[in-house]
CSV table of C-alpha atoms in Angstrom, one decimal:
chain,number,residue,atom,x,y,z
A,8,UNK,CA,-24.3,4.0,38.1
A,9,UNK,CA,-21.7,3.5,40.9
A,10,UNK,CA,-21.7,-0.3,40.1
A,11,UNK,CA,-21.3,-1.0,36.1
A,12,UNK,CA,-18.8,-3.9,36.5
A,13,UNK,CA,-18.3,-7.2,37.1
A,14,UNK,CA,-16.1,-8.8,39.5
A,15,UNK,CA,-13.1,-9.0,37.0
A,16,UNK,CA,-13.5,-5.3,37.4
A,17,UNK,CA,-14.8,-5.4,33.2
A,18,UNK,CA,-17.7,-3.7,31.9
A,19,UNK,CA,-20.1,-6.4,31.0
A,20,UNK,CA,-23.0,-7.1,28.8
A,21,UNK,CA,-25.3,-7.6,32.2
A,22,UNK,CA,-24.2,-3.9,33.3
A,23,UNK,CA,-25.0,-2.4,29.9
A,24,UNK,CA,-28.6,-4.1,30.2
A,25,UNK,CA,-29.2,-3.3,33.2
A,26,UNK,CA,-28.2,0.8,32.6
A,27,UNK,CA,-29.8,0.8,29.7
A,28,UNK,CA,-33.2,-0.8,31.0
A,29,UNK,CA,-33.2,-4.1,28.7
A,30,UNK,CA,-33.3,-7.1,29.0
A,31,UNK,CA,-29.4,-9.6,28.1
A,32,UNK,CA,-31.2,-11.0,25.0
A,33,UNK,CA,-31.4,-7.3,24.0
A,34,UNK,CA,-28.6,-5.6,24.9
A,35,UNK,CA,-26.8,-8.6,23.2
A,36,UNK,CA,-28.8,-8.2,20.1
A,37,UNK,CA,-28.7,-4.7,19.8
A,38,UNK,CA,-24.8,-4.6,20.1
A,39,UNK,CA,-24.8,-7.1,17.4
A,40,UNK,CA,-26.8,-5.4,15.1
A,41,UNK,CA,-29.3,-8.6,15.2
A,42,UNK,CA,-32.9,-9.2,16.0
A,43,UNK,CA,-35.8,-7.0,15.7
A,44,UNK,CA,-36.5,-3.6,18.1
A,45,UNK,CA,-36.9,0.0,17.7
A,46,UNK,CA,-34.5,2.1,16.2
A,47,UNK,CA,-34.1,4.3,19.4
A,48,UNK,CA,-33.7,1.0,21.6
A,49,UNK,CA,-31.1,-0.2,19.4
A,50,UNK,CA,-29.0,3.3,19.7
A,51,UNK,CA,-29.6,3.5,23.1
A,52,UNK,CA,-28.1,0.5,24.0
A,53,UNK,CA,-25.0,1.1,22.1
A,54,UNK,CA,-25.1,4.7,23.2
A,55,UNK,CA,-24.6,3.4,26.9
A,56,UNK,CA,-22.4,0.9,26.2
A,57,UNK,CA,-19.9,3.3,25.0
A,58,UNK,CA,-20.7,5.6,27.6
A,59,UNK,CA,-19.9,3.1,30.5
A,60,UNK,CA,-17.1,1.6,28.6
A,61,UNK,CA,-17.9,-1.8,27.2
A,62,UNK,CA,-15.9,-3.6,24.8
A,63,UNK,CA,-17.2,-6.7,23.7
A,64,UNK,CA,-15.0,-9.9,24.8
A,65,UNK,CA,-13.2,-11.1,21.2
A,66,UNK,CA,-13.0,-14.9,22.3
A,67,UNK,CA,-17.1,-15.3,22.8
A,68,UNK,CA,-17.9,-12.6,19.9
A,69,UNK,CA,-15.7,-14.8,17.5
A,70,UNK,CA,-17.1,-18.1,18.9
A,71,UNK,CA,-20.4,-16.7,18.5
A,72,UNK,CA,-19.5,-15.6,14.5
A,73,UNK,CA,-17.1,-18.2,13.9
A,74,UNK,CA,-14.6,-15.7,13.2
A,75,UNK,CA,-11.1,-14.9,14.8
A,76,UNK,CA,-11.1,-11.3,13.7
A,77,UNK,CA,-8.2,-11.4,12.5
A,78,UNK,CA,-6.4,-10.7,9.3
A,79,UNK,CA,-2.6,-12.6,8.3
A,80,UNK,CA,-0.4,-10.4,6.6
A,81,UNK,CA,2.2,-12.2,4.7
A,82,UNK,CA,5.1,-10.5,2.3
A,83,UNK,CA,8.5,-11.3,1.3
A,84,UNK,CA,9.0,-7.3,1.7
A,85,UNK,CA,11.7,-7.5,4.5
A,86,UNK,CA,12.9,-4.1,4.1
A,87,UNK,CA,8.9,-2.6,4.5
A,88,UNK,CA,9.6,-0.5,1.6
A,89,UNK,CA,6.1,-1.4,0.3
A,90,UNK,CA,4.5,-3.1,2.8
A,91,UNK,CA,4.6,-0.7,5.4
A,92,UNK,CA,2.6,1.8,4.3
A,93,UNK,CA,0.0,-1.3,2.9
A,94,UNK,CA,-0.3,-2.7,6.5
A,95,UNK,CA,-0.6,1.3,7.9
A,96,UNK,CA,-3.8,1.1,5.2
A,97,UNK,CA,-5.1,-2.2,6.1
A,98,UNK,CA,-5.0,-1.9,9.6
A,99,UNK,CA,-6.4,1.9,9.1
A,100,UNK,CA,-9.6,0.6,7.7
A,101,UNK,CA,-10.2,-2.1,10.0
A,102,UNK,CA,-9.7,-1.2,13.5
A,103,UNK,CA,-13.1,0.1,13.3
A,104,UNK,CA,-14.4,-2.8,12.3
A,105,UNK,CA,-12.7,-4.8,15.8
A,106,UNK,CA,-9.9,-7.0,13.1
A,107,UNK,CA,-6.4,-7.1,14.6
A,108,UNK,CA,-3.8,-7.2,11.7
A,109,UNK,CA,-0.6,-9.5,12.5
A,110,UNK,CA,2.5,-9.4,9.7
A,111,UNK,CA,5.1,-12.3,8.9
A,112,UNK,CA,7.9,-11.6,6.9
A,113,UNK,CA,9.4,-14.7,4.6
A,114,UNK,CA,11.7,-13.2,2.6
A,115,UNK,CA,12.2,-15.3,-0.6
A,116,UNK,CA,12.0,-18.9,1.4
A,117,UNK,CA,9.3,-20.7,0.6
A,118,UNK,CA,9.9,-23.6,3.5
A,119,UNK,CA,9.3,-19.9,6.1
A,120,UNK,CA,6.4,-18.9,4.0
A,121,UNK,CA,4.9,-22.7,4.6
A,122,UNK,CA,5.4,-22.1,8.2
A,123,UNK,CA,3.8,-18.9,8.3
A,124,UNK,CA,1.0,-19.8,6.9
A,125,UNK,CA,-0.1,-22.7,8.4
A,126,UNK,CA,0.8,-20.8,11.7
A,127,UNK,CA,-2.2,-18.6,10.2
A,128,UNK,CA,-4.1,-21.3,9.5
A,129,UNK,CA,-3.8,-22.5,13.2
A,130,UNK,CA,-4.5,-19.3,14.6
A,131,UNK,CA,-8.1,-19.2,12.3
A,132,UNK,CA,-7.0,-16.0,10.3
A,133,UNK,CA,-10.3,-14.1,8.7
A,134,UNK,CA,-8.1,-14.2,5.4
A,135,UNK,CA,-4.5,-13.3,4.4
A,136,UNK,CA,-3.2,-10.5,2.6
A,137,UNK,CA,-0.4,-11.1,0.3
A,138,UNK,CA,1.7,-8.2,-0.4
A,139,UNK,CA,5.4,-8.1,-1.8
A,140,UNK,CA,7.9,-5.7,-3.7
A,141,UNK,CA,6.9,-5.7,-7.1
A,142,UNK,CA,3.4,-6.6,-9.0
A,143,UNK,CA,4.9,-9.3,-11.4
A,144,UNK,CA,6.5,-11.9,-8.6
A,145,UNK,CA,4.6,-14.1,-6.8
A,146,UNK,CA,5.4,-15.4,-3.2
A,147,UNK,CA,6.9,-17.9,-2.9
A,148,UNK,CA,4.3,-19.7,-1.6
A,149,UNK,CA,1.5,-21.6,-2.9
A,150,UNK,CA,-1.8,-19.3,-1.2
A,151,UNK,CA,-4.3,-21.1,-3.8
A,152,UNK,CA,-6.9,-23.6,-2.5
A,153,UNK,CA,-6.6,-22.2,1.2
A,154,UNK,CA,-9.9,-22.0,3.5
A,155,UNK,CA,-9.5,-18.4,4.1
A,156,UNK,CA,-9.9,-15.8,1.9
A,157,UNK,CA,-6.8,-14.4,-0.1
A,158,UNK,CA,-6.2,-11.1,-1.6
A,159,UNK,CA,-3.1,-9.7,-3.1
A,160,UNK,CA,-1.6,-6.1,-2.7
A,161,UNK,CA,1.4,-5.2,-5.0
A,162,UNK,CA,2.3,-8.8,-5.5
A,163,UNK,CA,0.9,-11.0,-8.4
A,164,UNK,CA,-2.4,-12.8,-7.9
A,165,UNK,CA,-3.7,-15.6,-8.5
A,166,UNK,CA,-6.1,-16.0,-11.8
A,167,UNK,CA,-9.5,-16.3,-9.6
A,168,UNK,CA,-7.9,-13.5,-7.5
A,169,UNK,CA,-8.7,-9.7,-6.0
A,170,UNK,CA,-5.3,-7.9,-6.5
A,171,UNK,CA,-4.8,-4.6,-6.3
A,172,UNK,CA,-1.8,-2.0,-7.8
A,173,UNK,CA,-0.8,1.2,-8.5
A,174,UNK,CA,-1.6,2.2,-12.0
A,175,UNK,CA,2.1,2.5,-13.3
A,176,UNK,CA,1.4,3.5,-16.5
A,177,UNK,CA,-0.7,6.8,-15.2
A,178,UNK,CA,1.7,7.5,-12.4
A,179,UNK,CA,4.2,8.1,-15.4
A,180,UNK,CA,1.8,10.3,-17.4
A,181,UNK,CA,1.4,12.8,-14.5
A,182,UNK,CA,5.1,13.1,-14.5
A,183,UNK,CA,5.8,13.3,-17.5
A,184,UNK,CA,2.7,16.2,-18.1
A,185,UNK,CA,4.3,17.8,-15.1
A,186,UNK,CA,7.4,18.4,-17.3
A,187,UNK,CA,5.8,19.2,-20.2
A,188,UNK,CA,3.7,21.9,-18.4
A,189,UNK,CA,7.1,23.5,-16.9
A,190,UNK,CA,8.2,23.9,-20.5
A,191,UNK,CA,10.7,21.5,-20.9
A,192,UNK,CA,11.0,20.1,-24.1
A,193,UNK,CA,14.1,17.7,-24.1
A,194,UNK,CA,13.2,15.0,-21.5
A,195,UNK,CA,15.1,12.1,-20.0
A,196,UNK,CA,13.8,8.9,-19.1
A,197,UNK,CA,16.0,6.6,-16.5
A,198,UNK,CA,15.3,4.1,-15.2
A,199,UNK,CA,14.9,0.5,-13.6
A,200,UNK,CA,15.5,-2.8,-15.5
A,201,UNK,CA,13.1,-3.6,-17.9
A,202,UNK,CA,12.4,-6.9,-16.7
A,203,UNK,CA,9.6,-5.3,-14.1
A,204,UNK,CA,5.9,-4.7,-16.1
A,205,UNK,CA,6.3,-1.5,-13.9
A,206,UNK,CA,9.1,-0.2,-15.5
A,207,UNK,CA,7.9,-1.3,-19.2
A,208,UNK,CA,4.6,0.8,-18.1
A,209,UNK,CA,6.2,3.7,-17.3
A,210,UNK,CA,8.2,3.7,-19.9
A,211,UNK,CA,5.7,3.3,-22.7
A,212,UNK,CA,3.5,6.5,-21.1
A,213,UNK,CA,6.5,8.7,-21.5
A,214,UNK,CA,6.9,7.2,-25.0
A,215,UNK,CA,3.3,8.1,-25.6
A,216,UNK,CA,4.3,11.5,-24.1
A,217,UNK,CA,7.6,12.2,-25.8
A,218,UNK,CA,8.5,10.0,-28.6
A,219,UNK,CA,11.7,8.5,-29.7
A,220,UNK,CA,13.7,11.5,-29.0
A,221,UNK,CA,15.8,10.2,-26.5
A,222,UNK,CA,16.0,6.7,-25.0
A,223,UNK,CA,14.7,5.1,-21.9
A,224,UNK,CA,17.7,4.5,-20.3
A,225,UNK,CA,17.3,1.3,-17.9
A,226,UNK,CA,19.9,0.1,-15.5
A,227,UNK,CA,19.5,-0.8,-11.5
A,228,UNK,CA,17.4,0.2,-8.8
A,229,UNK,CA,20.1,2.4,-7.6
A,230,UNK,CA,21.9,6.1,-6.5
A,231,UNK,CA,25.1,4.8,-8.6
A,232,UNK,CA,22.7,4.0,-12.1
A,233,UNK,CA,21.6,7.4,-11.4
A,234,UNK,CA,25.2,9.1,-11.4
A,235,UNK,CA,26.4,6.7,-14.3
A,236,UNK,CA,23.2,7.8,-16.4
A,237,UNK,CA,23.8,11.4,-15.6
A,238,UNK,CA,27.4,10.9,-16.9
A,239,UNK,CA,26.6,8.9,-20.2
A,240,UNK,CA,23.9,11.9,-21.1
A,241,UNK,CA,26.4,14.9,-20.1
A,242,UNK,CA,29.5,12.9,-22.1
A,243,UNK,CA,26.9,12.4,-25.2
A,244,UNK,CA,27.7,15.2,-28.0
A,245,UNK,CA,24.7,17.4,-28.7
A,246,UNK,CA,21.8,18.9,-26.6
A,247,UNK,CA,21.2,17.9,-23.1
A,248,UNK,CA,18.1,17.2,-21.4
A,249,UNK,CA,15.9,19.8,-19.7
A,250,UNK,CA,14.0,17.5,-17.6
A,251,UNK,CA,14.5,13.9,-16.2
A,252,UNK,CA,11.9,11.8,-15.7
A,253,UNK,CA,13.1,8.8,-13.0
A,254,UNK,CA,11.9,5.3,-12.4
A,255,UNK,CA,11.8,5.5,-8.5
A,256,UNK,CA,13.4,8.3,-6.3
A,257,UNK,CA,16.6,6.6,-5.3
A,258,UNK,CA,17.4,7.2,-9.0
A,259,UNK,CA,16.4,10.5,-9.3
A,260,UNK,CA,18.2,11.7,-5.6
A,261,UNK,CA,21.7,10.8,-7.6
A,262,UNK,CA,20.4,12.4,-10.6
A,263,UNK,CA,19.9,16.0,-8.6
A,264,UNK,CA,23.4,15.1,-6.9
A,265,UNK,CA,25.3,14.5,-10.4
A,266,UNK,CA,24.0,17.8,-11.7
A,267,UNK,CA,25.3,19.5,-9.2
A,268,UNK,CA,28.3,17.9,-9.4
A,269,UNK,CA,28.7,19.1,-12.9
A,270,UNK,CA,27.0,22.3,-12.3
A,271,UNK,CA,23.8,22.0,-13.8
A,272,UNK,CA,21.3,24.0,-11.6
A,273,UNK,CA,18.0,21.7,-10.6
A,274,UNK,CA,15.6,22.9,-11.3
A,275,UNK,CA,16.6,26.0,-13.0
A,276,UNK,CA,18.3,24.0,-16.0
A,277,UNK,CA,17.0,20.7,-15.5
A,278,UNK,CA,13.9,19.7,-14.0
A,279,UNK,CA,14.1,16.0,-12.1
A,280,UNK,CA,11.0,13.9,-11.2
A,281,UNK,CA,11.5,10.5,-9.2
A,282,UNK,CA,8.5,7.3,-8.3
A,283,UNK,CA,7.8,6.7,-5.4
A,284,UNK,CA,7.6,9.4,-2.8
A,285,UNK,CA,10.0,7.5,-0.3
A,286,UNK,CA,9.9,10.6,2.1
A,287,UNK,CA,13.0,9.7,3.8
A,288,UNK,CA,14.9,10.2,0.3
A,289,UNK,CA,12.3,12.7,-1.2
A,290,UNK,CA,12.3,15.4,1.5
A,291,UNK,CA,15.7,14.7,1.8
A,292,UNK,CA,17.3,15.7,-1.5
A,293,UNK,CA,17.9,18.9,-2.4
A,294,UNK,CA,16.0,20.5,-3.9
A,295,UNK,CA,13.2,18.5,-2.6
A,296,UNK,CA,12.1,16.2,-4.7
A,297,UNK,CA,8.8,16.5,-7.0
A,298,UNK,CA,7.8,12.4,-7.5
A,299,UNK,CA,4.8,9.8,-7.8
A,300,UNK,CA,3.1,8.5,-4.9
A,301,UNK,CA,1.5,5.4,-5.7
A,302,UNK,CA,-0.8,6.1,-2.5
A,303,UNK,CA,0.3,2.4,-1.1
A,304,UNK,CA,-1.5,3.1,1.9
A,305,UNK,CA,-4.8,3.8,0.1
A,306,UNK,CA,-4.2,0.3,-1.7
A,307,UNK,CA,-3.9,-1.3,1.9
A,308,UNK,CA,-7.0,0.3,2.5
A,309,UNK,CA,-9.0,-1.4,-0.4
A,310,UNK,CA,-7.1,-4.6,0.5
A,311,UNK,CA,-8.3,-4.7,3.8
A,312,UNK,CA,-11.4,-3.5,3.4
A,313,UNK,CA,-11.9,-6.1,0.4
A,314,UNK,CA,-10.9,-9.4,2.8
A,315,UNK,CA,-13.1,-8.3,5.3
A,316,UNK,CA,-16.0,-8.9,2.7
A,317,UNK,CA,-15.1,-12.4,1.9
A,318,UNK,CA,-14.3,-12.9,5.6
A,319,UNK,CA,-17.8,-11.6,6.1
A,320,UNK,CA,-19.2,-13.9,3.0
A,321,UNK,CA,-20.1,-10.9,0.5
A,322,UNK,CA,-19.9,-11.8,-3.2
A,323,UNK,CA,-16.5,-9.6,-4.2
A,324,UNK,CA,-15.9,-10.0,-8.3
A,325,UNK,CA,-12.1,-10.8,-8.8
A,326,UNK,CA,-9.6,-9.2,-10.9
A,327,UNK,CA,-6.5,-6.5,-11.0
A,328,UNK,CA,-7.8,-3.2,-9.9
A,329,UNK,CA,-5.2,-0.4,-10.5
A,330,UNK,CA,-5.6,2.3,-7.9
A,331,UNK,CA,-4.2,6.1,-9.1
A,332,UNK,CA,-1.4,7.5,-8.8
A,333,UNK,CA,-0.6,11.2,-6.9
A,334,UNK,CA,2.0,13.6,-8.2
A,335,UNK,CA,3.2,15.3,-5.1
A,336,UNK,CA,5.0,18.5,-5.9
A,337,UNK,CA,8.1,20.1,-4.1
A,338,UNK,CA,11.3,21.8,-5.6
A,339,UNK,CA,13.5,19.8,-8.0
């Protein structure tokens, strides 16, 4: 196998065929899982191709299959809080299929969104995954009636699309049940604006478990709101909460800080649970924050495999698909 490379220095299909002792046609069919041949022959060709470092030419492969082996990821989540873990999952799912992903951020600009969609179509992407900052808002660009499949992840999709989101009700149930399991009996809920469907779903789970003893405290997705909410709770006469379920990790970190400033110890006096498992916030809270992980990476993997299936012409049932959340237990 001393001369396994063509003139360009790249291992070619000719080299694979020669090394495996088969024709070029047989080698090509074996590597593309087409044609009729014995299983041993197909496996031998694949094994030899791996051993001599053969990598199929992407352009040639695309011409043969009428695919570009690229997927576009379109998002208005310019900060990347939700899109980056989704993209990590997409990439992880597709890399073994020889599919690349490229990201386009559109902020909330419809004109920019159209520019990026047109660019994706010009590059002949096999499909598009749309991702956003919340499940109940669409991206500011029309993705219906495109000539390629579109899958939605953590943003609102069209009625006939496949849309993936985290199960907010189930995640909130995990958080509140954990507090109840710790023996907490007066549990408050400090969360974001009730205009978010995720906020309403989490509040419903909270209400189902603890009732109406305390009002749900709706506010902003900010640390300032976390401090303000604690001040309201502790300045109100009567028993204080011994557990607090927060709508996101920023609110939760502020709640922990505000309690410390009042001489209230976490978790001895009050247990606190957040939502999102935003590592940079949760791990650096003191004490480190117990929180709900929405499993956005797994959500991305499912979205990636689904758009791949659609690109390959396989039938996929449309509709909303919710993925379970996971409670990450730390020390709060």
